[in-house]
Amino acid sequence: RARQTEKREARNKSIKSRLHTFIKSFRDGLGNNLKPEELTAKLDSAAREIRKAASKGVLHSRTASRRVGRLMRAFSKAATS
């Protein structure tokens, strides 16, 4: 059991780290007033990574939906202003 847990923790940690990187990249883009096309691409890749993490069981599906929703809301708020 302990060995299995170690493997899972390592896998989950790597996926979560990748997730944080994509989300941070999107949020940095929001702050730097990127072009809408570039921002959309960053949003799509971040949302894709979040959903992928949920499908692998790293995140709960509702948590993933909430995170994607928050990113979408931040994007639409930035797009309107």
PDB file of N, CA and C in Angstrom:
ATOM      1  N   ARG A   1       0.833  -1.206   0.000  1.00  0.00           N
ATOM      2  CA  ARG A   1       0.000   0.000   0.000  1.00  0.00           C
ATOM      3  C   ARG A   1       0.866   1.255   0.000  1.00  0.00           C
ATOM      4  N   ALA A   2       1.900   1.249   0.803  1.00  0.00           N
ATOM      5  CA  ALA A   2       2.746   2.437   0.928  1.00  0.00           C
ATOM      6  C   ALA A   2       3.418   2.760  -0.403  1.00  0.00           C
ATOM      7  N   ARG A   3       3.861   1.718  -1.104  1.00  0.00           N
ATOM      8  CA  ARG A   3       4.514   1.954  -2.403  1.00  0.00           C
ATOM      9  C   ARG A   3       3.514   2.511  -3.410  1.00  0.00           C
ATOM     10  N   GLN A   4       2.298   1.975  -3.384  1.00  0.00           N
ATOM     11  CA  GLN A   4       1.260   2.462  -4.297  1.00  0.00           C
ATOM     12  C   GLN A   4       0.942   3.928  -4.010  1.00  0.00           C
ATOM     13  N   THR A   5       0.861   4.251  -2.734  1.00  0.00           N
ATOM     14  CA  THR A   5       0.569   5.627  -2.332  1.00  0.00           C
ATOM     15  C   THR A   5       1.659   6.564  -2.809  1.00  0.00           C
ATOM     16  N   GLU A   6       2.902   6.133  -2.674  1.00  0.00           N
ATOM     17  CA  GLU A   6       4.022   6.964  -3.134  1.00  0.00           C
ATOM     18  C   GLU A   6       3.918   7.250  -4.625  1.00  0.00           C
ATOM     19  N   LYS A   7       3.613   6.211  -5.401  1.00  0.00           N
ATOM     20  CA  LYS A   7       3.488   6.377  -6.854  1.00  0.00           C
ATOM     21  C   LYS A   7       2.364   7.357  -7.182  1.00  0.00           C
ATOM     22  N   ARG A   8       1.224   7.171  -6.526  1.00  0.00           N
ATOM     23  CA  ARG A   8       0.065   8.031  -6.799  1.00  0.00           C
ATOM     24  C   ARG A   8       0.343   9.469  -6.404  1.00  0.00           C
ATOM     25  N   GLU A   9       1.000   9.644  -5.244  1.00  0.00           N
ATOM     26  CA  GLU A   9       1.311  11.002  -4.789  1.00  0.00           C
ATOM     27  C   GLU A   9       2.235  11.698  -5.776  1.00  0.00           C
ATOM     28  N   ALA A  10       3.217  10.967  -6.281  1.00  0.00           N
ATOM     29  CA  ALA A  10       4.155  11.550  -7.242  1.00  0.00           C
ATOM     30  C   ALA A  10       3.426  11.939  -8.528  1.00  0.00           C
ATOM     31  N   ARG A  11       2.541  11.059  -9.002  1.00  0.00           N
ATOM     32  CA  ARG A  11       1.792  11.337 -10.228  1.00  0.00           C
ATOM     33  C   ARG A  11       0.875  12.536 -10.030  1.00  0.00           C
ATOM     34  N   ASN A  12       0.144  12.539  -8.912  1.00  0.00           N
ATOM     35  CA  ASN A  12      -0.786  13.635  -8.635  1.00  0.00           C
ATOM     36  C   ASN A  12      -0.045  14.957  -8.490  1.00  0.00           C
ATOM     37  N   LYS A  13       1.106  14.911  -7.835  1.00  0.00           N
ATOM     38  CA  LYS A  13       1.882  16.131  -7.625  1.00  0.00           C
ATOM     39  C   LYS A  13       2.328  16.711  -8.961  1.00  0.00           C
ATOM     40  N   SER A  14       2.771  15.841  -9.854  1.00  0.00           N
ATOM     41  CA  SER A  14       3.234  16.315 -11.157  1.00  0.00           C
ATOM     42  C   SER A  14       2.074  16.908 -11.959  1.00  0.00           C
ATOM     43  N   ILE A  15       0.906  16.270 -11.909  1.00  0.00           N
ATOM     44  CA  ILE A  15      -0.256  16.778 -12.640  1.00  0.00           C
ATOM     45  C   ILE A  15      -0.713  18.110 -12.051  1.00  0.00           C
ATOM     46  N   LYS A  16      -0.739  18.212 -10.717  1.00  0.00           N
ATOM     47  CA  LYS A  16      -1.161  19.459 -10.082  1.00  0.00           C
ATOM     48  C   LYS A  16      -0.187  20.590 -10.377  1.00  0.00           C
ATOM     49  N   SER A  17       1.094  20.270 -10.404  1.00  0.00           N
ATOM     50  CA  SER A  17       2.096  21.275 -10.708  1.00  0.00           C
ATOM     51  C   SER A  17       1.896  21.808 -12.123  1.00  0.00           C
ATOM     52  N   ARG A  18       1.671  20.912 -13.052  1.00  0.00           N
ATOM     53  CA  ARG A  18       1.407  21.293 -14.450  1.00  0.00           C
ATOM     54  C   ARG A  18       0.160  22.162 -14.531  1.00  0.00           C
ATOM     55  N   LEU A  19      -0.844  21.794 -13.761  1.00  0.00           N
ATOM     56  CA  LEU A  19      -2.108  22.540 -13.719  1.00  0.00           C
ATOM     57  C   LEU A  19      -1.867  23.966 -13.243  1.00  0.00           C
ATOM     58  N   HIS A  20      -1.123  24.104 -12.164  1.00  0.00           N
ATOM     59  CA  HIS A  20      -0.845  25.434 -11.612  1.00  0.00           C
ATOM     60  C   HIS A  20      -0.070  26.281 -12.621  1.00  0.00           C
ATOM     61  N   THR A  21       0.821  25.649 -13.369  1.00  0.00           N
ATOM     62  CA  THR A  21       1.605  26.368 -14.369  1.00  0.00           C
ATOM     63  C   THR A  21       0.692  26.953 -15.447  1.00  0.00           C
ATOM     64  N   PHE A  22      -0.252  26.145 -15.946  1.00  0.00           N
ATOM     65  CA  PHE A  22      -1.164  26.617 -16.982  1.00  0.00           C
ATOM     66  C   PHE A  22      -2.076  27.731 -16.462  1.00  0.00           C
ATOM     67  N   ILE A  23      -2.570  27.569 -15.240  1.00  0.00           N
ATOM     68  CA  ILE A  23      -3.453  28.583 -14.661  1.00  0.00           C
ATOM     69  C   ILE A  23      -2.685  29.878 -14.440  1.00  0.00           C
ATOM     70  N   LYS A  24      -1.463  29.758 -13.953  1.00  0.00           N
ATOM     71  CA  LYS A  24      -0.639  30.943 -13.719  1.00  0.00           C
ATOM     72  C   LYS A  24      -0.349  31.656 -15.035  1.00  0.00           C
ATOM     73  N   SER A  25      -0.078  30.895 -16.079  1.00  0.00           N
ATOM     74  CA  SER A  25       0.187  31.472 -17.391  1.00  0.00           C
ATOM     75  C   SER A  25      -1.022  32.283 -17.869  1.00  0.00           C
ATOM     76  N   PHE A  26      -2.220  31.729 -17.673  1.00  0.00           N
ATOM     77  CA  PHE A  26      -3.441  32.436 -18.071  1.00  0.00           C
ATOM     78  C   PHE A  26      -3.620  33.711 -17.246  1.00  0.00           C
ATOM     79  N   ARG A  27      -3.441  33.610 -15.938  1.00  0.00           N
ATOM     80  CA  ARG A  27      -3.624  34.784 -15.068  1.00  0.00           C
ATOM     81  C   ARG A  27      -2.593  35.871 -15.369  1.00  0.00           C
ATOM     82  N   ASP A  28      -1.367  35.467 -15.684  1.00  0.00           N
ATOM     83  CA  ASP A  28      -0.354  36.443 -16.083  1.00  0.00           C
ATOM     84  C   ASP A  28      -0.770  37.144 -17.370  1.00  0.00           C
ATOM     85  N   GLY A  29      -1.364  36.385 -18.288  1.00  0.00           N
ATOM     86  CA  GLY A  29      -1.853  36.962 -19.537  1.00  0.00           C
ATOM     87  C   GLY A  29      -2.944  37.979 -19.294  1.00  0.00           C
ATOM     88  N   LEU A  30      -3.796  37.716 -18.315  1.00  0.00           N
ATOM     89  CA  LEU A  30      -4.856  38.673 -17.962  1.00  0.00           C
ATOM     90  C   LEU A  30      -4.241  39.983 -17.489  1.00  0.00           C
ATOM     91  N   GLY A  31      -3.216  39.885 -16.663  1.00  0.00           N
ATOM     92  CA  GLY A  31      -2.591  41.081 -16.106  1.00  0.00           C
ATOM     93  C   GLY A  31      -1.789  41.864 -17.122  1.00  0.00           C
ATOM     94  N   ASN A  32      -1.277  41.177 -18.165  1.00  0.00           N
ATOM     95  CA  ASN A  32      -0.402  41.834 -19.138  1.00  0.00           C
ATOM     96  C   ASN A  32      -1.141  42.343 -20.367  1.00  0.00           C
ATOM     97  N   ASN A  33      -2.469  42.287 -20.334  1.00  0.00           N
ATOM     98  CA  ASN A  33      -3.287  42.775 -21.460  1.00  0.00           C
ATOM     99  C   ASN A  33      -2.849  42.164 -22.791  1.00  0.00           C
ATOM    100  N   LEU A  34      -2.850  40.846 -22.852  1.00  0.00           N
ATOM    101  CA  LEU A  34      -2.506  40.149 -24.089  1.00  0.00           C
ATOM    102  C   LEU A  34      -3.620  40.331 -25.114  1.00  0.00           C
ATOM    103  N   LYS A  35      -3.300  39.978 -26.343  1.00  0.00           N
ATOM    104  CA  LYS A  35      -4.327  40.009 -27.398  1.00  0.00           C
ATOM    105  C   LYS A  35      -5.397  38.983 -27.060  1.00  0.00           C
ATOM    106  N   PRO A  36      -6.638  39.248 -27.460  1.00  0.00           N
ATOM    107  CA  PRO A  36      -7.726  38.295 -27.151  1.00  0.00           C
ATOM    108  C   PRO A  36      -7.468  36.884 -27.667  1.00  0.00           C
ATOM    109  N   GLU A  37      -6.833  36.764 -28.849  1.00  0.00           N
ATOM    110  CA  GLU A  37      -6.583  35.419 -29.406  1.00  0.00           C
ATOM    111  C   GLU A  37      -5.610  34.646 -28.520  1.00  0.00           C
ATOM    112  N   GLU A  38      -4.574  35.336 -28.061  1.00  0.00           N
ATOM    113  CA  GLU A  38      -3.577  34.675 -27.221  1.00  0.00           C
ATOM    114  C   GLU A  38      -4.185  34.284 -25.876  1.00  0.00           C
ATOM    115  N   LEU A  39      -5.008  35.182 -25.353  1.00  0.00           N
ATOM    116  CA  LEU A  39      -5.651  34.926 -24.067  1.00  0.00           C
ATOM    117  C   LEU A  39      -6.618  33.750 -24.180  1.00  0.00           C
ATOM    118  N   THR A  40      -7.341  33.692 -25.296  1.00  0.00           N
ATOM    119  CA  THR A  40      -8.269  32.579 -25.530  1.00  0.00           C
ATOM    120  C   THR A  40      -7.509  31.258 -25.596  1.00  0.00           C
ATOM    121  N   ALA A  41      -6.363  31.267 -26.260  1.00  0.00           N
ATOM    122  CA  ALA A  41      -5.555  30.045 -26.365  1.00  0.00           C
ATOM    123  C   ALA A  41      -5.082  29.600 -24.984  1.00  0.00           C
ATOM    124  N   LYS A  42      -4.651  30.553 -24.158  1.00  0.00           N
ATOM    125  CA  LYS A  42      -4.201  30.217 -22.800  1.00  0.00           C
ATOM    126  C   LYS A  42      -5.359  29.682 -21.956  1.00  0.00           C
ATOM    127  N   LEU A  43      -6.533  30.298 -22.117  1.00  0.00           N
ATOM    128  CA  LEU A  43      -7.711  29.844 -21.384  1.00  0.00           C
ATOM    129  C   LEU A  43      -8.076  28.415 -21.786  1.00  0.00           C
ATOM    130  N   ASP A  44      -8.083  28.160 -23.086  1.00  0.00           N
ATOM    131  CA  ASP A  44      -8.432  26.824 -23.584  1.00  0.00           C
ATOM    132  C   ASP A  44      -7.473  25.767 -23.053  1.00  0.00           C
ATOM    133  N   SER A  45      -6.174  26.083 -23.075  1.00  0.00           N
ATOM    134  CA  SER A  45      -5.205  25.084 -22.605  1.00  0.00           C
ATOM    135  C   SER A  45      -5.323  24.871 -21.096  1.00  0.00           C
ATOM    136  N   ALA A  46      -5.592  25.942 -20.341  1.00  0.00           N
ATOM    137  CA  ALA A  46      -5.753  25.789 -18.893  1.00  0.00           C
ATOM    138  C   ALA A  46      -6.997  24.961 -18.584  1.00  0.00           C
ATOM    139  N   ALA A  47      -8.108  25.263 -19.268  1.00  0.00           N
ATOM    140  CA  ALA A  47      -9.352  24.517 -19.045  1.00  0.00           C
ATOM    141  C   ALA A  47      -9.170  23.049 -19.423  1.00  0.00           C
ATOM    142  N   ARG A  48      -8.446  22.806 -20.499  1.00  0.00           N
ATOM    143  CA  ARG A  48      -8.206  21.428 -20.940  1.00  0.00           C
ATOM    144  C   ARG A  48      -7.412  20.656 -19.886  1.00  0.00           C
ATOM    145  N   GLU A  49      -6.390  21.295 -19.333  1.00  0.00           N
ATOM    146  CA  GLU A  49      -5.577  20.640 -18.307  1.00  0.00           C
ATOM    147  C   GLU A  49      -6.399  20.358 -17.045  1.00  0.00           C
ATOM    148  N   ILE A  50      -7.261  21.303 -16.676  1.00  0.00           N
ATOM    149  CA  ILE A  50      -8.101  21.108 -15.489  1.00  0.00           C
ATOM    150  C   ILE A  50      -9.024  19.920 -15.699  1.00  0.00           C
ATOM    151  N   ARG A  51      -9.651  19.867 -16.870  1.00  0.00           N
ATOM    152  CA  ARG A  51     -10.579  18.759 -17.151  1.00  0.00           C
ATOM    153  C   ARG A  51      -9.841  17.422 -17.222  1.00  0.00           C
ATOM    154  N   LYS A  52      -8.632  17.469 -17.756  1.00  0.00           N
ATOM    155  CA  LYS A  52      -7.831  16.246 -17.849  1.00  0.00           C
ATOM    156  C   LYS A  52      -7.481  15.741 -16.446  1.00  0.00           C
ATOM    157  N   ALA A  53      -7.137  16.670 -15.549  1.00  0.00           N
ATOM    158  CA  ALA A  53      -6.817  16.289 -14.172  1.00  0.00           C
ATOM    159  C   ALA A  53      -8.037  15.674 -13.499  1.00  0.00           C
ATOM    160  N   ALA A  54      -9.222  16.210 -13.797  1.00  0.00           N
ATOM    161  CA  ALA A  54     -10.443  15.660 -13.214  1.00  0.00           C
ATOM    162  C   ALA A  54     -10.708  14.256 -13.746  1.00  0.00           C
ATOM    163  N   SER A  55     -10.458  14.047 -15.036  1.00  0.00           N
ATOM    164  CA  SER A  55     -10.718  12.729 -15.607  1.00  0.00           C
ATOM    165  C   SER A  55      -9.750  11.686 -15.067  1.00  0.00           C
ATOM    166  N   LYS A  56      -8.560  12.134 -14.647  1.00  0.00           N
ATOM    167  CA  LYS A  56      -7.581  11.201 -14.083  1.00  0.00           C
ATOM    168  C   LYS A  56      -7.782  11.000 -12.582  1.00  0.00           C
ATOM    169  N   GLY A  57      -8.726  11.733 -12.002  1.00  0.00           N
ATOM    170  CA  GLY A  57      -9.027  11.557 -10.590  1.00  0.00           C
ATOM    171  C   GLY A  57      -8.177  12.405  -9.660  1.00  0.00           C
ATOM    172  N   VAL A  58      -7.396  13.331 -10.215  1.00  0.00           N
ATOM    173  CA  VAL A  58      -6.571  14.189  -9.373  1.00  0.00           C
ATOM    174  C   VAL A  58      -7.444  15.255  -8.720  1.00  0.00           C
ATOM    175  N   LEU A  59      -8.401  15.778  -9.483  1.00  0.00           N
ATOM    176  CA  LEU A  59      -9.377  16.740  -8.963  1.00  0.00           C
ATOM    177  C   LEU A  59     -10.754  16.116  -9.026  1.00  0.00           C
ATOM    178  N   HIS A  60     -11.624  16.546  -8.129  1.00  0.00           N
ATOM    179  CA  HIS A  60     -13.021  16.135  -8.209  1.00  0.00           C
ATOM    180  C   HIS A  60     -13.658  16.863  -9.377  1.00  0.00           C
ATOM    181  N   SER A  61     -14.640  16.254  -9.998  1.00  0.00           N
ATOM    182  CA  SER A  61     -15.242  16.850 -11.196  1.00  0.00           C
ATOM    183  C   SER A  61     -15.873  18.214 -10.904  1.00  0.00           C
ATOM    184  N   ARG A  62     -16.494  18.353  -9.729  1.00  0.00           N
ATOM    185  CA  ARG A  62     -17.111  19.644  -9.391  1.00  0.00           C
ATOM    186  C   ARG A  62     -16.055  20.715  -9.133  1.00  0.00           C
ATOM    187  N   THR A  63     -14.950  20.320  -8.532  1.00  0.00           N
ATOM    188  CA  THR A  63     -13.848  21.257  -8.299  1.00  0.00           C
ATOM    189  C   THR A  63     -13.312  21.740  -9.637  1.00  0.00           C
ATOM    190  N   ALA A  64     -13.169  20.814 -10.578  1.00  0.00           N
ATOM    191  CA  ALA A  64     -12.681  21.176 -11.909  1.00  0.00           C
ATOM    192  C   ALA A  64     -13.645  22.143 -12.584  1.00  0.00           C
ATOM    193  N   SER A  65     -14.934  21.861 -12.507  1.00  0.00           N
ATOM    194  CA  SER A  65     -15.929  22.742 -13.109  1.00  0.00           C
ATOM    195  C   SER A  65     -15.871  24.124 -12.493  1.00  0.00           C
ATOM    196  N   ARG A  66     -15.731  24.177 -11.190  1.00  0.00           N
ATOM    197  CA  ARG A  66     -15.667  25.468 -10.495  1.00  0.00           C
ATOM    198  C   ARG A  66     -14.439  26.263 -10.937  1.00  0.00           C
ATOM    199  N   ARG A  67     -13.316  25.588 -11.046  1.00  0.00           N
ATOM    200  CA  ARG A  67     -12.083  26.284 -11.460  1.00  0.00           C
ATOM    201  C   ARG A  67     -12.190  26.793 -12.890  1.00  0.00           C
ATOM    202  N   VAL A  68     -12.730  25.967 -13.781  1.00  0.00           N
ATOM    203  CA  VAL A  68     -12.900  26.392 -15.169  1.00  0.00           C
ATOM    204  C   VAL A  68     -13.861  27.573 -15.223  1.00  0.00           C
ATOM    205  N   GLY A  69     -14.941  27.496 -14.450  1.00  0.00           N
ATOM    206  CA  GLY A  69     -15.920  28.583 -14.421  1.00  0.00           C
ATOM    207  C   GLY A  69     -15.306  29.888 -13.960  1.00  0.00           C
ATOM    208  N   ARG A  70     -14.441  29.815 -12.974  1.00  0.00           N
ATOM    209  CA  ARG A  70     -13.791  31.031 -12.467  1.00  0.00           C
ATOM    210  C   ARG A  70     -12.855  31.630 -13.513  1.00  0.00           C
ATOM    211  N   LEU A  71     -12.152  30.749 -14.228  1.00  0.00           N
ATOM    212  CA  LEU A  71     -11.276  31.249 -15.290  1.00  0.00           C
ATOM    213  C   LEU A  71     -12.093  31.902 -16.403  1.00  0.00           C
ATOM    214  N   MET A  72     -13.209  31.255 -16.776  1.00  0.00           N
ATOM    215  CA  MET A  72     -14.076  31.799 -17.821  1.00  0.00           C
ATOM    216  C   MET A  72     -14.630  33.159 -17.408  1.00  0.00           C
ATOM    217  N   ARG A  73     -15.033  33.252 -16.141  1.00  0.00           N
ATOM    218  CA  ARG A  73     -15.586  34.512 -15.645  1.00  0.00           C
ATOM    219  C   ARG A  73     -14.535  35.611 -15.671  1.00  0.00           C
ATOM    220  N   ALA A  74     -13.310  35.272 -15.283  1.00  0.00           N
ATOM    221  CA  ALA A  74     -12.223  36.261 -15.307  1.00  0.00           C
ATOM    222  C   ALA A  74     -11.939  36.678 -16.756  1.00  0.00           C
ATOM    223  N   PHE A  75     -12.008  35.730 -17.670  1.00  0.00           N
ATOM    224  CA  PHE A  75     -11.758  36.040 -19.074  1.00  0.00           C
ATOM    225  C   PHE A  75     -12.828  36.967 -19.635  1.00  0.00           C
ATOM    226  N   SER A  76     -14.091  36.655 -19.372  1.00  0.00           N
ATOM    227  CA  SER A  76     -15.160  37.493 -19.917  1.00  0.00           C
ATOM    228  C   SER A  76     -15.160  38.881 -19.272  1.00  0.00           C
ATOM    229  N   LYS A  77     -14.767  38.957 -18.008  1.00  0.00           N
ATOM    230  CA  LYS A  77     -14.664  40.255 -17.336  1.00  0.00           C
ATOM    231  C   LYS A  77     -13.565  41.090 -17.988  1.00  0.00           C
ATOM    232  N   ALA A  78     -12.440  40.440 -18.304  1.00  0.00           N
ATOM    233  CA  ALA A  78     -11.328  41.147 -18.954  1.00  0.00           C
ATOM    234  C   ALA A  78     -11.689  41.526 -20.385  1.00  0.00           C
ATOM    235  N   ALA A  79     -12.460  40.690 -21.062  1.00  0.00           N
ATOM    236  CA  ALA A  79     -12.819  40.946 -22.454  1.00  0.00           C
ATOM    237  C   ALA A  79     -13.777  42.136 -22.572  1.00  0.00           C
ATOM    238  N   THR A  80     -14.654  42.296 -21.579  1.00  0.00           N
ATOM    239  CA  THR A  80     -15.624  43.390 -21.645  1.00  0.00           C
ATOM    240  C   THR A  80     -15.012  44.722 -21.247  1.00  0.00           C
ATOM    241  N   SER A  81     -13.982  44.690 -20.413  1.00  0.00           N
ATOM    242  CA  SER A  81     -13.397  45.961 -19.953  1.00  0.00           C
ATOM    243  C   SER A  81     -12.312  46.469 -20.884  1.00  0.00           C
TER     244      SER A  81
END
